[in-house]
């Protein structure tokens, strides 16, 4: 059951990433490199959580894992001002 959950989670993350890349290619105002920081941070959060759950790393235990998530959320929130405005 855990393997099924892992596979479904990874498929959902990859599908969402592909959809975002396709939508961003259609925009005329791309926004540059800084505009990619927010989506990348939001995709790193579930990947870190999956790694922590799957491999049970000591590095990702407790406060360190949640601290990394909070830092990624803060970085993503800060760089939302560089996101391109949809037309």
Tab-separated table of C-alpha atoms in Angstrom:
chain	number	residue	atom	x	y	z
A	1	UNK	CA	0.000	0.000	0.000
A	2	UNK	CA	2.876	2.362	0.761
A	3	UNK	CA	4.417	1.792	-2.649
A	4	UNK	CA	1.089	2.537	-4.329
A	5	UNK	CA	0.768	5.774	-2.353
A	6	UNK	CA	4.318	6.754	-3.294
A	7	UNK	CA	3.733	6.096	-6.991
A	8	UNK	CA	0.422	7.983	-7.048
A	9	UNK	CA	1.984	10.949	-5.229
A	10	UNK	CA	4.903	11.144	-7.647
A	11	UNK	CA	2.575	10.882	-10.650
A	12	UNK	CA	0.433	13.729	-9.277
A	13	UNK	CA	3.480	15.919	-8.652
A	14	UNK	CA	4.929	15.292	-12.116
A	15	UNK	CA	1.558	15.866	-13.806
A	16	UNK	CA	1.096	19.176	-11.999
A	17	UNK	CA	4.618	20.250	-12.963
A	18	UNK	CA	4.016	19.433	-16.641
A	19	UNK	CA	0.730	21.385	-16.609
A	20	UNK	CA	2.412	24.435	-15.067
A	21	UNK	CA	5.273	24.344	-17.581
A	22	UNK	CA	2.819	24.140	-20.509
A	23	UNK	CA	0.750	27.041	-19.184
A	24	UNK	CA	3.827	29.175	-18.576
A	25	UNK	CA	5.112	28.609	-22.114
A	26	UNK	CA	1.915	30.182	-23.461
A	27	UNK	CA	2.432	33.417	-21.515
A	28	UNK	CA	3.959	36.378	-23.309
A	29	UNK	CA	5.370	37.849	-20.084
A	30	UNK	CA	7.530	34.991	-18.829
A	31	UNK	CA	8.847	36.747	-15.720
A	32	UNK	CA	12.408	35.435	-15.809
A	33	UNK	CA	14.219	33.095	-13.448
A	34	UNK	CA	12.821	34.653	-10.268
A	35	UNK	CA	9.288	33.744	-11.316
A	36	UNK	CA	10.200	30.033	-11.238
A	37	UNK	CA	11.293	30.076	-7.583
A	38	UNK	CA	7.730	29.942	-6.223
A	39	UNK	CA	6.579	26.865	-8.187
A	40	UNK	CA	9.872	25.065	-7.586
A	41	UNK	CA	9.578	25.630	-3.825
A	42	UNK	CA	5.999	24.368	-3.855
A	43	UNK	CA	7.121	21.220	-5.688
A	44	UNK	CA	10.080	20.632	-3.372
A	45	UNK	CA	7.854	20.553	-0.279
A	46	UNK	CA	5.981	17.331	-1.180
A	47	UNK	CA	9.168	15.761	-2.522
A	48	UNK	CA	10.933	16.386	0.801
A	49	UNK	CA	7.953	14.974	2.654
A	50	UNK	CA	7.910	11.852	0.489
A	51	UNK	CA	11.653	11.381	1.025
A	52	UNK	CA	11.276	11.806	4.773
A	53	UNK	CA	8.431	9.305	4.910
A	54	UNK	CA	9.952	6.752	2.557
A	55	UNK	CA	13.569	6.676	3.670
A	56	UNK	CA	13.053	7.760	7.289
A	57	UNK	CA	16.169	9.922	7.219
A	58	UNK	CA	17.410	11.177	10.552
A	59	UNK	CA	18.077	14.489	8.831
A	60	UNK	CA	14.394	14.845	7.972
A	61	UNK	CA	13.086	13.969	11.396
A	62	UNK	CA	10.807	16.321	13.275
A	63	UNK	CA	11.863	19.916	13.560
A	64	UNK	CA	14.400	19.794	10.737
A	65	UNK	CA	11.822	18.554	8.223
A	66	UNK	CA	9.199	21.068	9.315
A	67	UNK	CA	11.797	23.820	9.439
A	68	UNK	CA	12.798	23.098	5.854
A	69	UNK	CA	9.117	23.210	4.843
A	70	UNK	CA	8.602	26.557	6.583
A	71	UNK	CA	11.698	28.020	4.912
A	72	UNK	CA	10.462	26.840	1.495
A	73	UNK	CA	7.013	28.342	2.170
A	74	UNK	CA	8.538	31.689	3.164
A	75	UNK	CA	10.781	31.758	0.082
A	76	UNK	CA	7.831	30.846	-2.146
A	77	UNK	CA	5.668	33.538	-0.567
A	78	UNK	CA	8.362	36.181	-0.993
A	79	UNK	CA	8.900	35.449	-4.681
A	80	UNK	CA	5.194	35.519	-5.574
A	81	UNK	CA	5.652	39.172	-6.489
A	82	UNK	CA	7.717	38.040	-9.493
A	83	UNK	CA	5.027	35.713	-10.874
A	84	UNK	CA	3.779	36.718	-14.340
A	85	UNK	CA	0.267	38.144	-14.499
A	86	UNK	CA	-2.041	35.980	-16.639
A	87	UNK	CA	-3.687	37.764	-19.542
